[in-house]
PDB file of C-alpha atoms in Angstrom:
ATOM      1  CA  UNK W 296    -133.872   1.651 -25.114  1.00 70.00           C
ATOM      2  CA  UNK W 297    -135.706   2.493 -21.784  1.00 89.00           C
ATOM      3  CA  UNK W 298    -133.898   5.088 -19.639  1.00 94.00           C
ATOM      4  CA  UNK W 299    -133.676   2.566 -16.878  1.00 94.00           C
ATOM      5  CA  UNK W 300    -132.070   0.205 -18.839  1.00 95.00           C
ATOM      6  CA  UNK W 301    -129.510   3.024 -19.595  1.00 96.00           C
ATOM      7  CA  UNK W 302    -129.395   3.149 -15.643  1.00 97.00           C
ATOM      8  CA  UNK W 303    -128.581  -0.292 -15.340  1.00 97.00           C
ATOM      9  CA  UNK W 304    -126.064  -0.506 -17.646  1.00 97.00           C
ATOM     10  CA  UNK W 305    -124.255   2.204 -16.078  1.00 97.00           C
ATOM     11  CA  UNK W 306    -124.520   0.212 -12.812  1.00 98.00           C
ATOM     12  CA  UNK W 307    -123.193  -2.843 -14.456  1.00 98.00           C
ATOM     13  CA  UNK W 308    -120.436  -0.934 -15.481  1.00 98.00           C
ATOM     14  CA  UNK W 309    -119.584   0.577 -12.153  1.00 98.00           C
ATOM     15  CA  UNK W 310    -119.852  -3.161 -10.586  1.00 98.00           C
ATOM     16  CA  UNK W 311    -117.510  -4.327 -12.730  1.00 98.00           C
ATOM     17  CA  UNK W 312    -115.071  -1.936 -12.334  1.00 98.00           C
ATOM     18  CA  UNK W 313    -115.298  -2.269  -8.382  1.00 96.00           C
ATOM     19  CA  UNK W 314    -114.779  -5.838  -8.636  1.00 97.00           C
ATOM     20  CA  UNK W 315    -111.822  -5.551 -11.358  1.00 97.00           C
ATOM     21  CA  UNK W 316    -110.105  -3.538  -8.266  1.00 95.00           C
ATOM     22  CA  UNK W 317    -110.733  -6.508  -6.034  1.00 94.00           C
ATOM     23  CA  UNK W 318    -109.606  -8.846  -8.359  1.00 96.00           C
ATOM     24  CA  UNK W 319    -106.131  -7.192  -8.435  1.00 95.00           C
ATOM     25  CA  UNK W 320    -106.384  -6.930  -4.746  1.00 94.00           C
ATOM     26  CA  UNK W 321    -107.008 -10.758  -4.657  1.00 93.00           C
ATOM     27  CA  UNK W 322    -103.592 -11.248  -6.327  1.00 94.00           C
ATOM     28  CA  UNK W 323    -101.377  -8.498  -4.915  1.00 94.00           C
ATOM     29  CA  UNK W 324    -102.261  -9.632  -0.803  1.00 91.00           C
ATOM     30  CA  UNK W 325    -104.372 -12.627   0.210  1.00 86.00           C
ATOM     31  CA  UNK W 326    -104.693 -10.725   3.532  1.00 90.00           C
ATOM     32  CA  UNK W 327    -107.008  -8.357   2.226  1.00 86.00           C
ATOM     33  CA  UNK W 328    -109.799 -11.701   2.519  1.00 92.00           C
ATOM     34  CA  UNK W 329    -108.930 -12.357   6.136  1.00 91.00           C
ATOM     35  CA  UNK W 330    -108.767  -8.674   6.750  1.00 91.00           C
ATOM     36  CA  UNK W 331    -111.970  -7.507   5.312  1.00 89.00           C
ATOM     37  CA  UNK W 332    -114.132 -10.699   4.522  1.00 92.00           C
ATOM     38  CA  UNK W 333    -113.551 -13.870   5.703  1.00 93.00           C
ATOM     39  CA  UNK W 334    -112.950 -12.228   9.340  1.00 93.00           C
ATOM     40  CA  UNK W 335    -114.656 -15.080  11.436  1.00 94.00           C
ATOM     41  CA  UNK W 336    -111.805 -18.046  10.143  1.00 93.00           C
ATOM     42  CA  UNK W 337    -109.085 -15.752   9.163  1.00 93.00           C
ATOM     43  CA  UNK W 338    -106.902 -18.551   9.034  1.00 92.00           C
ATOM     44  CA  UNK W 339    -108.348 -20.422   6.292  1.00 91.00           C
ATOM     45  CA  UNK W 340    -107.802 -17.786   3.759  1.00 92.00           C
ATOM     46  CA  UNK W 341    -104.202 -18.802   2.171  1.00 93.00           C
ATOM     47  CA  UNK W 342    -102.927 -17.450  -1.592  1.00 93.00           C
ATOM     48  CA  UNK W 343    -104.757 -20.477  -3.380  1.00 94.00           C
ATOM     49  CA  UNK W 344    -107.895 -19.323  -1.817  1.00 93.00           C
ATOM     50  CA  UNK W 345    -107.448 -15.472  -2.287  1.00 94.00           C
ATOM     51  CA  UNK W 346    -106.171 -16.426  -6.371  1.00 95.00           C
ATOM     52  CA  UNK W 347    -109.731 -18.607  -7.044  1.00 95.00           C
ATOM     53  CA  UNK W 348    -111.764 -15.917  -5.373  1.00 95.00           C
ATOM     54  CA  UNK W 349    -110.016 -13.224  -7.472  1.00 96.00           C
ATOM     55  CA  UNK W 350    -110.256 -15.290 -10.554  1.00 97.00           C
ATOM     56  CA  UNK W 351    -114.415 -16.031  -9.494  1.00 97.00           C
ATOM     57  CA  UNK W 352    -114.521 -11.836  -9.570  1.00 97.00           C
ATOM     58  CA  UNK W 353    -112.889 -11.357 -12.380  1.00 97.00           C
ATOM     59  CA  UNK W 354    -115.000 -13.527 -14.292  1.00 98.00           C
ATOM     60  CA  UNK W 355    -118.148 -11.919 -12.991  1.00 98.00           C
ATOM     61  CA  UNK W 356    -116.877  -8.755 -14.122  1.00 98.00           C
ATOM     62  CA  UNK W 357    -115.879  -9.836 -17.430  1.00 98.00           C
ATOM     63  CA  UNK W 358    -119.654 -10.965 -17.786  1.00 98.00           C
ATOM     64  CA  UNK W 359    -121.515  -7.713 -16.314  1.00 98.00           C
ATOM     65  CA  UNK W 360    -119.264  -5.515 -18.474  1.00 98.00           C
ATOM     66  CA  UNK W 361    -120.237  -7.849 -21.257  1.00 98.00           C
ATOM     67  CA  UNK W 362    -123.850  -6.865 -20.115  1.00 98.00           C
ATOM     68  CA  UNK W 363    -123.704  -3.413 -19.790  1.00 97.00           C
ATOM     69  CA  UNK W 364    -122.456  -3.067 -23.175  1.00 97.00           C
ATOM     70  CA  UNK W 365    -124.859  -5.528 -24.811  1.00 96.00           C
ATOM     71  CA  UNK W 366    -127.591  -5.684 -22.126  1.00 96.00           C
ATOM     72  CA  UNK W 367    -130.607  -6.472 -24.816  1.00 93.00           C
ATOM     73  CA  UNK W 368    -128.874  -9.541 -25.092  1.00 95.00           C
ATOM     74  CA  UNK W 369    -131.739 -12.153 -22.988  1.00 95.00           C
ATOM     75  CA  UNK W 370    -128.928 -14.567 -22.876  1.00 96.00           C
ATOM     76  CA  UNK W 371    -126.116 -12.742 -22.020  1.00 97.00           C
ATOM     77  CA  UNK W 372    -128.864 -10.456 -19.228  1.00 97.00           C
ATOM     78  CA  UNK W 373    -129.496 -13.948 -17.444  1.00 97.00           C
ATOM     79  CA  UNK W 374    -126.084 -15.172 -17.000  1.00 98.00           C
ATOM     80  CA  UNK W 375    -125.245 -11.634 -15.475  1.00 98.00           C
ATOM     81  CA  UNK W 376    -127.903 -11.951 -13.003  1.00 98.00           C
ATOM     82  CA  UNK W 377    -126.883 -15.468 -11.945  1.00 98.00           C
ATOM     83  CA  UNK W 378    -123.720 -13.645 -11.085  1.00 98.00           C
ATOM     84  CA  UNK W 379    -125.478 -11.912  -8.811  1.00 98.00           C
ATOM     85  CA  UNK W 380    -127.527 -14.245  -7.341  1.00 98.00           C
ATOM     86  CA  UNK W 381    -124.112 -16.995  -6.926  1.00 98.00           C
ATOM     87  CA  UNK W 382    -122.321 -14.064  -5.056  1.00 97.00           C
ATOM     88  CA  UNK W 383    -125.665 -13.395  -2.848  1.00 98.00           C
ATOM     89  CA  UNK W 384    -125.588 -16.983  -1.631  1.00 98.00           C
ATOM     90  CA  UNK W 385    -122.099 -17.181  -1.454  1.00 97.00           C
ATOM     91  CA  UNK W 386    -121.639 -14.380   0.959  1.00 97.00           C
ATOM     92  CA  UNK W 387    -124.967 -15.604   2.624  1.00 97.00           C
ATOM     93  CA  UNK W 388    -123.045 -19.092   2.996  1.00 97.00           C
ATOM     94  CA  UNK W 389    -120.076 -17.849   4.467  1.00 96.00           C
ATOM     95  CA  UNK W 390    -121.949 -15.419   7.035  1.00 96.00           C
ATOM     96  CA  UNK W 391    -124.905 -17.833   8.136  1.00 97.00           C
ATOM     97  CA  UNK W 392    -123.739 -21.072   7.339  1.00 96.00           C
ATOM     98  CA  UNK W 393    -120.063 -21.557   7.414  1.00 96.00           C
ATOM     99  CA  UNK W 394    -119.155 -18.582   9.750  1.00 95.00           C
ATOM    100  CA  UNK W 395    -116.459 -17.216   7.908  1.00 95.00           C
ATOM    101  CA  UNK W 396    -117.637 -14.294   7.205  1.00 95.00           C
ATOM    102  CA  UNK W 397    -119.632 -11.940  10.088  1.00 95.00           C
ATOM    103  CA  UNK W 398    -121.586  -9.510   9.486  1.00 94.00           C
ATOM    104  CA  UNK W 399    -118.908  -6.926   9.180  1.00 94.00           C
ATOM    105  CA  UNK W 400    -119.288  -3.794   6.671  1.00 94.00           C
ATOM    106  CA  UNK W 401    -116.495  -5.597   3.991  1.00 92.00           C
ATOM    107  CA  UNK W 402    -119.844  -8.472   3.512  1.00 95.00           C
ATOM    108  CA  UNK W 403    -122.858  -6.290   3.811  1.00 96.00           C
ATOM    109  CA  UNK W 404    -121.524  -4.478   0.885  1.00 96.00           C
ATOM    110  CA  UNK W 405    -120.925  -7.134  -1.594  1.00 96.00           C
ATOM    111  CA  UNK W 406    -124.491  -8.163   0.009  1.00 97.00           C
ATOM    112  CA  UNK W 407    -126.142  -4.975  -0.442  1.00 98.00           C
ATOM    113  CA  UNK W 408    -124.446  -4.874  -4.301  1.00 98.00           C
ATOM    114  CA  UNK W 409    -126.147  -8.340  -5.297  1.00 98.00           C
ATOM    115  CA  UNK W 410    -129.443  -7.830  -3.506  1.00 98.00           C
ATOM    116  CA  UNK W 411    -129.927  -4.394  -5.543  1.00 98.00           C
ATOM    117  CA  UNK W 412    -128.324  -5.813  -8.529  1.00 98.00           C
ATOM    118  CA  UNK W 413    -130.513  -8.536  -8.451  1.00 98.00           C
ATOM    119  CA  UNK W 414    -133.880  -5.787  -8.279  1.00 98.00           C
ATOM    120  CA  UNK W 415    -132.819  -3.579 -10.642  1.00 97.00           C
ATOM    121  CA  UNK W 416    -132.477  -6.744 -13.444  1.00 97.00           C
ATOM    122  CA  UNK W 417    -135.815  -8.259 -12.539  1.00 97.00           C
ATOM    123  CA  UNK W 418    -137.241  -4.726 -12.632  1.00 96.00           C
ATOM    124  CA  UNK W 419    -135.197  -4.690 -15.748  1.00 96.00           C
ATOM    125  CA  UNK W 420    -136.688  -7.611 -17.336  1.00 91.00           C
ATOM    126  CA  UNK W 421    -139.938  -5.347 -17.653  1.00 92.00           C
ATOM    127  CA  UNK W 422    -138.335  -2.966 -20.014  1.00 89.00           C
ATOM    128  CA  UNK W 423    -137.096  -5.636 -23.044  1.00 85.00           C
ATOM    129  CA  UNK W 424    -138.982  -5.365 -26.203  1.00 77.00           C
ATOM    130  CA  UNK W 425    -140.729  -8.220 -27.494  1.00 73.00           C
ATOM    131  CA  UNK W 426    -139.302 -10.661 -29.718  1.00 72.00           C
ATOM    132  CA  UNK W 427    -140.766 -11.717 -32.390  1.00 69.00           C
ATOM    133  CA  UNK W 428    -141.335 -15.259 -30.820  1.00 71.00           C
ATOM    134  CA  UNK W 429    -143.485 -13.755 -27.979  1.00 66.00           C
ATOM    135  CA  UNK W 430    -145.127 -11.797 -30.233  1.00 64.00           C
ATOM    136  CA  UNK W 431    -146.178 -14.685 -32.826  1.00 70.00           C
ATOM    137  CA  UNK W 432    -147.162 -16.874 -29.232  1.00 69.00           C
ATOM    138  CA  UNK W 433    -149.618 -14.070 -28.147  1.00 65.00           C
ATOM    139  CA  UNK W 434    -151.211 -13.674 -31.604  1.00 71.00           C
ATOM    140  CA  UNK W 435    -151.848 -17.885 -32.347  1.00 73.00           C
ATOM    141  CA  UNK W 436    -153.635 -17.493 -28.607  1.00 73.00           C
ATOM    142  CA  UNK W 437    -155.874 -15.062 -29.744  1.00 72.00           C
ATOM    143  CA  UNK W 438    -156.517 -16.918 -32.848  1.00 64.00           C
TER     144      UNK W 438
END
């Protein structure tokens, strides 16, 4: 396995973690959205709201983890990064669209997580062996 790959997973890992501990903040206070999120319409973040987000994160993390420990997986390595990319446009939603969410440093983060995220598993994508599929394709074109 490529040492970036190795990289990667270790970033996975460290993503998932982070958003395990926002999960359980997502339970424990539903203030902690209108505090450090959803700043621009505070008042539509209630415990039904803060409970589906947290569930939403703890999925994702669930699925990265899943990926960092089985990241030659093509399958498993796609669904992560559509994580990524649903969170990107999420928080892009809220900020630009919705106005929810400003520009504050508790959304650039989660923005700055899925942008690089995103990167580093198209850069990724570079470093997956062949299968044997790809390989049989290439050698009936040269035939």
């Amino acid at each position: 396995m490529s040492r970036f790959l190795n990289v990667l997973r270790s970033w996975l890992v460290m993503v998932s973690v982070i958003a395990m501990g926002n999960t359980v903040q997502s339970f424990r206070d539903h203030s902690f959205l209108s505090e450090k999120l959803y700043t621009g319409k505070p008042e539509f973040v209630n415990g039904l709201q803060a409970r589906t987000f947290g569930i939403w994160t703890l999925l994702s993390s669930i699925i990265r983890c899943a990926c960092a420990i089985d990241i030659q997986n093509r399958t498993l390595y796609h669904i992560t990064l559509w994580t990524f990319v649903l969170a990107l446009g999420h928080f892009l939603s809220e900020a630009f669209i919705y106005k929810t969410a400003p520009l504050t440093i508790g959304v650039m983060a989660p923005l700055i997580v899925a942008s690089f995220s995103i990167i580093g598993m198209l850069v990724g994508f570079q470093c997956f062996p062949e299968t044997e599929e790809e390989v049989g394709v290439r050698q009936k074109k040269r035939n």
